Tab-separated table of C-alpha atoms in Angstrom:
chain	number	residue	atom	x	y	z
A	578	UNK	CA	125.272	95.167	63.260
A	579	UNK	CA	121.634	95.418	62.702
A	580	UNK	CA	119.361	95.293	65.606
A	581	UNK	CA	116.619	92.760	65.535
A	582	UNK	CA	113.190	94.889	66.339
A	583	UNK	CA	109.833	93.288	68.403
A	584	UNK	CA	106.739	93.997	69.099
A	585	UNK	CA	104.112	92.195	71.645
A	586	UNK	CA	100.696	92.485	70.694
A	587	UNK	CA	98.239	91.178	73.431
A	588	UNK	CA	94.543	90.407	72.327
A	589	UNK	CA	91.517	90.441	74.637
A	590	UNK	CA	88.931	92.778	75.808
A	591	UNK	CA	89.390	91.499	79.061
A	592	UNK	CA	92.923	92.738	79.129
A	593	UNK	CA	91.369	96.185	77.974
A	594	UNK	CA	88.485	95.884	80.894
A	595	UNK	CA	91.369	95.496	83.658
A	596	UNK	CA	89.636	91.346	84.437
A	597	UNK	CA	93.272	89.877	83.923
A	598	UNK	CA	96.558	91.344	84.085
A	599	UNK	CA	98.861	91.313	80.898
A	600	UNK	CA	102.052	88.803	82.387
A	601	UNK	CA	102.673	87.566	78.943
A	602	UNK	CA	103.995	90.716	77.188
A	603	UNK	CA	106.513	90.994	80.415
A	604	UNK	CA	107.694	87.172	79.852
A	605	UNK	CA	108.228	87.423	76.396
A	606	UNK	CA	110.259	90.528	76.787
A	607	UNK	CA	112.327	88.899	79.290
A	608	UNK	CA	113.059	85.482	76.844
A	609	UNK	CA	113.623	87.939	73.475
A	610	UNK	CA	116.000	90.093	75.282
A	611	UNK	CA	117.919	86.772	76.330
A	612	UNK	CA	118.334	85.829	72.550
A	613	UNK	CA	119.184	89.628	72.111
A	614	UNK	CA	116.340	90.566	70.291
A	615	UNK	CA	115.153	94.361	71.605
A	616	UNK	CA	111.514	94.528	72.295
A	617	UNK	CA	110.471	98.207	70.983
A	618	UNK	CA	106.461	98.289	71.900
A	619	UNK	CA	103.651	96.455	73.769
A	620	UNK	CA	100.378	96.850	72.753
A	621	UNK	CA	96.513	95.480	73.439
A	622	UNK	CA	93.949	95.626	71.649
A	623	UNK	CA	90.462	94.138	72.185
A	624	UNK	CA	88.418	91.720	70.849
A	625	UNK	CA	87.830	94.177	67.089
A	626	UNK	CA	88.704	93.106	64.293
A	627	UNK	CA	89.255	96.258	62.656
A	628	UNK	CA	91.671	97.278	65.589
A	629	UNK	CA	93.613	94.023	65.426
A	630	UNK	CA	94.622	94.649	61.778
A	631	UNK	CA	95.378	98.152	62.386
A	632	UNK	CA	97.361	97.173	65.293
A	633	UNK	CA	99.393	94.689	62.715
A	634	UNK	CA	99.731	96.758	60.200
A	635	UNK	CA	101.657	99.542	62.317
A	636	UNK	CA	103.399	97.018	64.040
A	637	UNK	CA	105.051	95.519	60.665
A	638	UNK	CA	106.315	99.537	59.600
A	639	UNK	CA	108.045	98.983	62.585
A	640	UNK	CA	109.306	95.627	63.726
A	641	UNK	CA	111.093	92.603	62.292
A	642	UNK	CA	109.463	90.362	64.323
A	643	UNK	CA	105.523	90.474	65.812
A	644	UNK	CA	104.398	88.365	68.556
A	645	UNK	CA	100.578	87.970	68.899
A	646	UNK	CA	98.752	86.376	71.929
A	647	UNK	CA	95.323	85.711	72.646
A	648	UNK	CA	92.517	85.365	70.653
A	649	UNK	CA	92.637	81.631	69.744
A	650	UNK	CA	89.873	79.696	71.127
A	651	UNK	CA	87.038	78.376	69.549
A	652	UNK	CA	84.470	80.882	70.481
A	653	UNK	CA	82.693	83.654	68.477
A	654	UNK	CA	84.997	86.372	70.090
A	655	UNK	CA	88.227	84.915	69.304
A	656	UNK	CA	89.077	86.565	65.902
A	657	UNK	CA	92.968	85.868	65.882
A	658	UNK	CA	92.755	83.093	63.483
A	659	UNK	CA	90.714	84.894	61.029
A	660	UNK	CA	91.714	87.999	60.929
A	661	UNK	CA	95.433	86.552	60.194
A	662	UNK	CA	93.751	84.648	57.517
A	663	UNK	CA	92.011	87.399	55.885
A	664	UNK	CA	95.770	89.521	56.819
A	665	UNK	CA	97.521	87.038	54.535
A	666	UNK	CA	95.324	86.616	51.864
A	667	UNK	CA	94.959	83.476	52.615
A	668	UNK	CA	92.451	80.494	53.254
A	669	UNK	CA	91.765	78.045	56.253
A	670	UNK	CA	93.097	74.691	55.909
A	671	UNK	CA	91.829	71.325	57.703
A	672	UNK	CA	95.704	70.568	59.327
A	673	UNK	CA	96.186	67.147	60.375
A	674	UNK	CA	98.840	67.215	62.659
A	675	UNK	CA	96.760	70.035	64.350
A	676	UNK	CA	93.730	67.600	64.219
A	677	UNK	CA	95.873	64.741	65.679
A	678	UNK	CA	96.962	66.496	68.333
A	679	UNK	CA	93.316	67.557	69.292
A	680	UNK	CA	92.265	64.558	68.980
A	681	UNK	CA	95.215	63.063	71.114
A	682	UNK	CA	94.146	65.706	73.954
A	683	UNK	CA	90.743	65.295	74.166
A	684	UNK	CA	91.343	61.230	74.137
A	685	UNK	CA	93.795	61.716	77.393
A	686	UNK	CA	90.622	63.387	79.029
A	687	UNK	CA	88.415	61.332	78.443
A	688	UNK	CA	85.993	63.876	76.439
A	689	UNK	CA	84.975	63.833	72.744
A	690	UNK	CA	86.327	65.856	70.157
A	691	UNK	CA	83.343	68.592	69.558
A	692	UNK	CA	82.807	69.832	65.876
A	693	UNK	CA	83.603	73.302	67.273
A	694	UNK	CA	86.909	72.739	68.611
A	695	UNK	CA	87.769	70.303	65.818
A	696	UNK	CA	87.501	73.968	63.933
A	697	UNK	CA	90.742	74.158	65.853
A	698	UNK	CA	92.492	72.466	63.268
A	699	UNK	CA	92.029	74.406	60.587
A	700	UNK	CA	94.805	76.975	60.108
A	701	UNK	CA	96.051	79.581	57.501
A	702	UNK	CA	97.183	77.882	54.257
A	703	UNK	CA	100.321	80.174	54.649
A	704	UNK	CA	101.362	79.455	57.897
A	705	UNK	CA	103.438	77.116	59.766
A	706	UNK	CA	102.300	74.948	62.870
A	707	UNK	CA	103.565	76.013	66.088
A	708	UNK	CA	102.085	72.316	68.000
A	709	UNK	CA	100.638	73.118	71.256
A	710	UNK	CA	100.916	70.203	73.663
A	711	UNK	CA	99.200	71.162	76.760
A	712	UNK	CA	95.759	73.188	75.370
A	713	UNK	CA	93.591	72.811	72.008
A	714	UNK	CA	94.763	75.805	69.995
A	715	UNK	CA	97.592	75.424	67.887
A	716	UNK	CA	100.388	78.449	67.751
A	717	UNK	CA	101.231	80.057	63.825
A	718	UNK	CA	104.423	81.549	62.099
A	719	UNK	CA	103.917	83.030	59.301
A	720	UNK	CA	106.629	84.677	57.491
A	721	UNK	CA	106.864	87.569	54.239
A	722	UNK	CA	109.422	90.487	53.196
A	723	UNK	CA	111.990	89.186	55.858
A	724	UNK	CA	109.535	89.892	58.946
A	725	UNK	CA	108.141	87.091	61.041
A	726	UNK	CA	104.741	87.006	62.913
A	727	UNK	CA	103.291	84.534	65.615
A	728	UNK	CA	100.565	83.569	66.771
A	729	UNK	CA	100.176	82.151	70.036
A	730	UNK	CA	97.457	81.487	72.493
A	731	UNK	CA	96.831	83.235	75.542
A	732	UNK	CA	96.786	80.819	78.043
A	733	UNK	CA	100.257	81.836	79.808
A	734	UNK	CA	101.500	78.224	80.252
A	735	UNK	CA	100.756	77.062	76.776
A	736	UNK	CA	102.487	80.383	75.674
A	737	UNK	CA	105.245	79.710	77.910
A	738	UNK	CA	105.300	76.235	76.561
A	739	UNK	CA	105.390	76.988	72.941
A	740	UNK	CA	108.636	79.523	73.307
A	741	UNK	CA	110.666	77.103	75.420
A	742	UNK	CA	110.013	74.195	73.686
A	743	UNK	CA	109.631	74.951	69.997
A	744	UNK	CA	110.365	79.239	69.235
A	745	UNK	CA	113.473	80.376	71.083
A	746	UNK	CA	115.913	78.215	69.030
A	747	UNK	CA	113.663	78.978	66.397
A	748	UNK	CA	113.456	82.804	66.364
A	749	UNK	CA	117.302	82.740	66.957
A	750	UNK	CA	118.301	81.087	64.179
A	751	UNK	CA	115.981	82.718	61.985
A	752	UNK	CA	117.381	86.181	62.869
A	753	UNK	CA	120.712	85.779	64.394
A	754	UNK	CA	120.355	88.753	66.593
A	755	UNK	CA	123.280	90.526	68.132
A	756	UNK	CA	123.713	89.977	71.655
A	757	UNK	CA	122.147	91.910	74.615
A	758	UNK	CA	124.144	91.578	77.674
A	759	UNK	CA	122.338	92.910	81.157
A	760	UNK	CA	124.024	93.862	84.345
A	761	UNK	CA	121.366	94.498	87.281
A	762	UNK	CA	122.498	96.188	90.883
A	763	UNK	CA	119.969	96.452	92.978
A	764	UNK	CA	119.846	99.147	95.754
A	765	UNK	CA	117.884	100.306	98.628
A	766	UNK	CA	117.950	102.648	101.465
A	767	UNK	CA	118.717	105.659	98.967
A	768	UNK	CA	116.417	107.294	96.859
A	769	UNK	CA	116.888	108.240	92.903
A	770	UNK	CA	118.554	111.638	92.644
A	771	UNK	CA	120.063	110.584	95.911
A	772	UNK	CA	121.441	107.812	93.904
A	773	UNK	CA	122.473	109.561	90.687
A	774	UNK	CA	123.985	112.106	92.277
A	775	UNK	CA	126.459	110.186	94.154
A	776	UNK	CA	127.878	108.333	91.068
A	777	UNK	CA	127.199	110.495	88.395
A	778	UNK	CA	131.291	110.752	88.033
A	779	UNK	CA	131.532	107.452	87.445
A	780	UNK	CA	128.464	107.622	84.864
A	781	UNK	CA	129.962	110.290	82.799
A	782	UNK	CA	132.953	108.128	82.316
A	783	UNK	CA	131.070	104.877	80.718
A	784	UNK	CA	132.486	103.633	77.591
A	785	UNK	CA	129.710	105.356	75.121
A	786	UNK	CA	128.475	101.079	74.067
A	787	UNK	CA	127.382	101.244	77.972
A	788	UNK	CA	124.343	102.593	79.147
A	789	UNK	CA	122.529	102.746	82.084
A	790	UNK	CA	119.140	102.754	83.534
A	791	UNK	CA	117.612	103.720	87.255
A	792	UNK	CA	114.639	101.552	87.458
A	793	UNK	CA	113.300	102.901	90.388
A	794	UNK	CA	110.238	100.688	92.675
A	795	UNK	CA	109.314	100.398	96.075
A	796	UNK	CA	111.885	97.961	96.850
A	797	UNK	CA	114.666	100.330	95.837
A	798	UNK	CA	116.298	102.041	92.586
A	799	UNK	CA	117.990	98.811	90.339
A	800	UNK	CA	120.650	100.179	88.761
A	801	UNK	CA	120.870	97.993	84.842
A	802	UNK	CA	123.693	98.369	82.687
A	803	UNK	CA	123.214	97.272	79.035
A	804	UNK	CA	125.356	96.566	76.140
A	805	UNK	CA	125.079	95.268	72.760
A	806	UNK	CA	127.346	93.494	71.239
A	807	UNK	CA	128.373	90.169	68.511
A	808	UNK	CA	129.253	86.572	69.399
A	809	UNK	CA	132.705	87.265	68.637
A	810	UNK	CA	133.147	89.970	70.946
A	811	UNK	CA	130.378	88.677	73.721
A	812	UNK	CA	133.250	87.691	76.257
A	813	UNK	CA	135.168	90.991	76.568
A	814	UNK	CA	132.141	93.079	76.773
A	815	UNK	CA	130.642	90.857	79.583
A	816	UNK	CA	133.960	91.313	81.078
A	817	UNK	CA	133.871	95.150	81.000
A	818	UNK	CA	130.495	95.598	82.620
A	819	UNK	CA	131.671	93.387	85.158
A	820	UNK	CA	134.400	95.781	85.847
A	821	UNK	CA	132.149	98.768	85.622
A	822	UNK	CA	129.746	96.799	87.835
A	823	UNK	CA	133.114	96.651	90.145
A	824	UNK	CA	133.624	100.213	90.132
A	825	UNK	CA	130.367	101.148	90.995
A	826	UNK	CA	130.296	99.087	93.855
A	827	UNK	CA	133.334	101.226	95.850
A	828	UNK	CA	130.907	103.887	95.154
A	829	UNK	CA	127.892	102.830	96.832
A	830	UNK	CA	128.747	99.332	98.593
A	831	UNK	CA	126.538	100.186	101.603
A	832	UNK	CA	123.357	100.560	99.540
A	833	UNK	CA	123.785	97.293	97.139
A	834	UNK	CA	121.694	94.628	98.650
A	835	UNK	CA	121.852	91.862	95.727
A	836	UNK	CA	122.398	91.325	92.037
A	837	UNK	CA	120.423	90.092	88.716
A	838	UNK	CA	117.169	88.639	90.062
A	839	UNK	CA	117.918	88.540	93.623
A	840	UNK	CA	115.490	89.919	95.469
A	841	UNK	CA	115.223	91.493	98.848
A	842	UNK	CA	114.381	88.355	101.132
A	843	UNK	CA	117.005	86.310	99.267
A	844	UNK	CA	119.549	88.574	99.533
A	845	UNK	CA	118.792	88.419	103.303
A	846	UNK	CA	118.681	84.679	103.900
A	847	UNK	CA	121.720	84.588	101.892
A	848	UNK	CA	123.258	86.899	104.482
A	849	UNK	CA	121.809	85.158	108.039
A	850	UNK	CA	123.391	81.686	106.755
A	851	UNK	CA	126.830	83.128	105.810
A	852	UNK	CA	126.666	84.564	109.474
A	853	UNK	CA	125.002	81.468	110.813
A	854	UNK	CA	122.124	83.744	112.243
A	855	UNK	CA	118.810	83.233	113.761
A	856	UNK	CA	115.556	85.815	113.316
A	857	UNK	CA	112.353	86.174	114.552
A	858	UNK	CA	109.828	89.345	114.240
A	859	UNK	CA	106.962	90.969	116.265
A	860	UNK	CA	104.527	92.520	113.784
A	861	UNK	CA	102.190	95.276	114.706
A	862	UNK	CA	101.391	97.492	111.524
A	863	UNK	CA	102.802	94.992	109.170
A	864	UNK	CA	100.660	92.169	110.058
A	865	UNK	CA	102.940	89.314	109.249
A	866	UNK	CA	104.259	90.896	105.730
A	867	UNK	CA	107.660	90.833	107.055
A	868	UNK	CA	107.756	87.321	108.198
A	869	UNK	CA	105.714	86.531	104.895
A	870	UNK	CA	108.263	88.201	102.682
A	871	UNK	CA	110.959	86.305	104.858
A	872	UNK	CA	109.584	83.080	104.511
A	873	UNK	CA	109.060	83.139	101.024
A	874	UNK	CA	112.301	82.036	100.572
A	875	UNK	CA	112.955	78.015	100.126
A	876	UNK	CA	114.754	76.799	103.148
A	877	UNK	CA	114.258	79.585	105.042
A	878	UNK	CA	113.434	77.716	108.039
A	879	UNK	CA	117.056	77.308	108.544
A	880	UNK	CA	117.127	80.704	109.913
A	881	UNK	CA	113.682	81.963	110.733
A	882	UNK	CA	112.206	80.601	113.897
A	883	UNK	CA	108.850	82.318	114.112
A	884	UNK	CA	106.761	85.235	114.770
A	885	UNK	CA	103.932	87.343	116.862
A	886	UNK	CA	101.678	89.124	115.303
A	887	UNK	CA	100.575	91.684	118.012
A	888	UNK	CA	97.726	93.671	116.268
A	889	UNK	CA	96.043	94.500	119.428
A	890	UNK	CA	97.348	96.172	122.440
A	891	UNK	CA	96.424	93.324	124.929
A	892	UNK	CA	98.938	91.152	122.192
A	893	UNK	CA	101.432	93.661	122.805
A	894	UNK	CA	100.965	93.524	126.919
A	895	UNK	CA	100.370	89.922	127.714
A	896	UNK	CA	102.563	87.959	125.016
A	897	UNK	CA	105.651	90.098	124.475
A	898	UNK	CA	105.528	92.135	127.649
A	899	UNK	CA	105.588	95.349	126.600
A	900	UNK	CA	104.886	97.704	129.794
A	901	UNK	CA	101.315	98.891	129.946
A	902	UNK	CA	102.904	102.556	131.387
A	903	UNK	CA	104.642	102.716	127.992
A	904	UNK	CA	101.448	102.459	125.735
A	905	UNK	CA	99.996	104.967	128.695
A	906	UNK	CA	102.813	107.456	127.989
A	907	UNK	CA	103.979	107.044	124.731
A	908	UNK	CA	101.542	105.248	122.643
A	909	UNK	CA	101.344	102.120	120.543
A	910	UNK	CA	103.459	104.235	117.854
A	911	UNK	CA	106.717	105.174	119.571
A	912	UNK	CA	109.796	104.338	120.069
A	913	UNK	CA	109.978	102.967	123.909
A	914	UNK	CA	107.614	100.366	122.386
A	915	UNK	CA	108.863	99.284	119.199
A	916	UNK	CA	111.911	98.552	121.748
A	917	UNK	CA	110.131	96.814	123.942
A	918	UNK	CA	108.627	94.695	121.363
A	919	UNK	CA	111.759	93.409	119.810
A	920	UNK	CA	113.119	92.830	123.214
A	921	UNK	CA	110.141	90.742	123.867
A	922	UNK	CA	110.233	88.596	120.956
A	923	UNK	CA	113.947	87.916	120.844
A	924	UNK	CA	113.126	86.928	124.075
A	925	UNK	CA	110.504	84.597	123.747
A	926	UNK	CA	111.702	82.656	120.684
A	927	UNK	CA	115.600	83.200	121.538
A	928	UNK	CA	116.852	83.956	118.565
A	929	UNK	CA	120.006	86.126	117.299
A	930	UNK	CA	118.460	89.019	115.914
A	931	UNK	CA	114.816	90.316	116.221
A	932	UNK	CA	112.508	92.917	114.395
A	933	UNK	CA	110.127	94.579	115.403
A	934	UNK	CA	107.987	97.124	113.556
A	935	UNK	CA	104.609	99.229	115.006
A	936	UNK	CA	102.867	102.295	113.629
A	937	UNK	CA	99.939	103.943	111.381
A	938	UNK	CA	99.145	102.343	107.776
A	939	UNK	CA	96.801	103.791	106.983
A	940	UNK	CA	94.437	105.127	105.264
A	941	UNK	CA	93.081	106.565	108.595
A	942	UNK	CA	93.922	106.433	112.385
A	943	UNK	CA	96.555	109.423	111.883
A	944	UNK	CA	96.321	112.373	114.056
A	945	UNK	CA	98.418	116.249	113.941
A	946	UNK	CA	101.211	114.117	116.398
A	947	UNK	CA	101.351	110.881	114.265
A	948	UNK	CA	100.416	111.430	110.590
A	949	UNK	CA	99.404	108.269	108.853
A	950	UNK	CA	102.794	106.673	107.820
A	951	UNK	CA	104.247	107.360	111.036
A	952	UNK	CA	105.783	103.873	111.842
A	953	UNK	CA	108.796	102.574	113.909
A	954	UNK	CA	110.997	99.236	113.074
A	955	UNK	CA	113.525	97.844	115.256
A	956	UNK	CA	116.207	95.418	114.898
A	957	UNK	CA	118.242	93.849	117.538
A	958	UNK	CA	121.463	91.599	117.520
A	959	UNK	CA	122.257	90.156	120.408
A	960	UNK	CA	121.774	92.624	122.741
A	961	UNK	CA	121.945	95.615	121.393
A	962	UNK	CA	119.121	97.424	119.565
A	963	UNK	CA	119.019	99.896	116.521
A	964	UNK	CA	115.316	101.374	115.709
A	965	UNK	CA	114.382	103.595	112.963
A	966	UNK	CA	111.341	105.945	112.362
A	967	UNK	CA	109.945	105.978	108.950
A	968	UNK	CA	107.609	108.493	107.869
A	969	UNK	CA	105.575	107.393	104.335
A	970	UNK	CA	102.409	108.337	102.694
A	971	UNK	CA	98.765	107.373	103.269
A	972	UNK	CA	98.389	104.094	101.293
A	973	UNK	CA	98.386	101.067	103.318
A	974	UNK	CA	100.093	98.637	101.364
A	975	UNK	CA	102.485	100.664	100.005
A	976	UNK	CA	103.460	101.449	103.691
A	977	UNK	CA	103.194	98.117	104.658
A	978	UNK	CA	105.903	96.993	102.029
A	979	UNK	CA	108.314	100.108	102.217
A	980	UNK	CA	108.437	99.028	105.864
A	981	UNK	CA	109.594	95.658	105.056
A	982	UNK	CA	112.165	96.604	102.799
A	983	UNK	CA	113.250	99.161	105.642
A	984	UNK	CA	113.577	96.061	107.786
A	985	UNK	CA	115.653	94.855	105.658
A	986	UNK	CA	117.799	97.860	104.988
A	987	UNK	CA	118.130	98.306	108.825
A	988	UNK	CA	119.147	94.745	109.415
A	989	UNK	CA	122.039	94.687	106.977
A	990	UNK	CA	123.080	98.716	108.626
A	991	UNK	CA	123.257	96.522	112.083
A	992	UNK	CA	125.221	93.803	111.009
A	993	UNK	CA	127.794	96.266	108.908
A	994	UNK	CA	127.980	98.202	112.263
A	995	UNK	CA	128.774	94.890	114.248
A	996	UNK	CA	131.045	93.420	111.892
C-alpha cells in the first residue's frame, strides 16, 4: 500500500513579511487528508524566481504531488507562471478556453478586457488548464515522471472552488491513494502530561496500525487517532478506531467535551438544549468574550438570554447588586465579588444557569497578593453556586480565552454533579 505524499508551496513576499496569514495550506491539507494523501511539508517562498525553482526541485525529490498557490496575477511580481514555463522547458501559448473565461469574467462586470489581463490566458503548452470561474488567473496541472504539480491562485475562494469543483476527484482518480481515517477526541481541564499519564496503559496497548497524537492548545488537548488502510478494509478499520475511542472514553469521560470538529461552544450549546436550560453572563475581565463565544453558535438564542459586562465597579454595584462593602473589603477580584455578580445576573435575567468572571487579565494591574492572571469564575445553577480561582499568565488575550474555556468546563462539571 503506497502512501501518496504531497508538498504545499505558497508564493508571496506578503506571507513572509507577515502581512497576510497563510490559511491556504491548512485548508488544502484537510482536503488532501480527506482523500488519503499525506502532506509531508509546507513551504513559503517569496517573489524570487530562483528561490521558487529551488523549492520546486526539492519538493519533486520528496513528494508525489506538489500544490502551489500564489503568484499568478497579471503584474510583474507574479512570477509563478514564467518560472513554471521555464521549469518544464516549454513555452507560453494562448489558451482559447482561458481567454473565453477571461472575456466572460470582465463582461459580467461591465469592464473591458485589457491587454495586461489578456496575458493571463497564455499558459505553458505542457500543462492542462484548471478553469477559474471566480477570478482571472487559471490554474495549471503538470504531469512528469508519474508526479503531478498543480498551480493555483492564492486568493482563497478561487483556490477552494478549484479544488472542490475540479481537482479533488481528479487527484484521487490519478493517484488512487489509501484511506486515512482520523478520530478526534477533544478534552479540556487536564494538562497534556497528566492526560498522557492517565491514558498510558490504554495507549501502550493500541494496535500497531493506530497512531495517537497529542494536540495541545488554549482550548485543551485534542487526541487524534489515525489509521491508514485501503478501501477494502476501510469499514473494519473505522470500527476498530471507534472501539478504541470508546475505550478511551471510559478512562477520561469527565474531561471529554466533544469529538471531531465540535468546539467548546458547540458542545455547550448541545448540552444546554439537551437539558432545556437557559444561561446568562456577568463579565468583568473577559469583557464580553464568554458571551460572544456562546453566541457564535447559530441558534444560541434558544438558550442564551443576555449578559452584563460590568467592567467598572459602579456597574457591579448599581446593576448587578454587588455590595459596596464587599468590594471595599475583598476587592473586585475575589470570590465574594464573583459570587454576588453571578447571583445578580441570574436574578436580573432569570436564567437556569448564570456565569460570572472577574480578574486581572494583564499585562498590568497586578499586585503581590493578586498577581496578573488571578481570575475568579463562578457558575450558578438554580440556587447552587460553584466557584474556581484561576492562576494564569500575563498574556492578556490568552488569559481571556483560557478563562472562557474554564467557565465552560465549570458549567459541565457543575451539571455532572447536579445530575
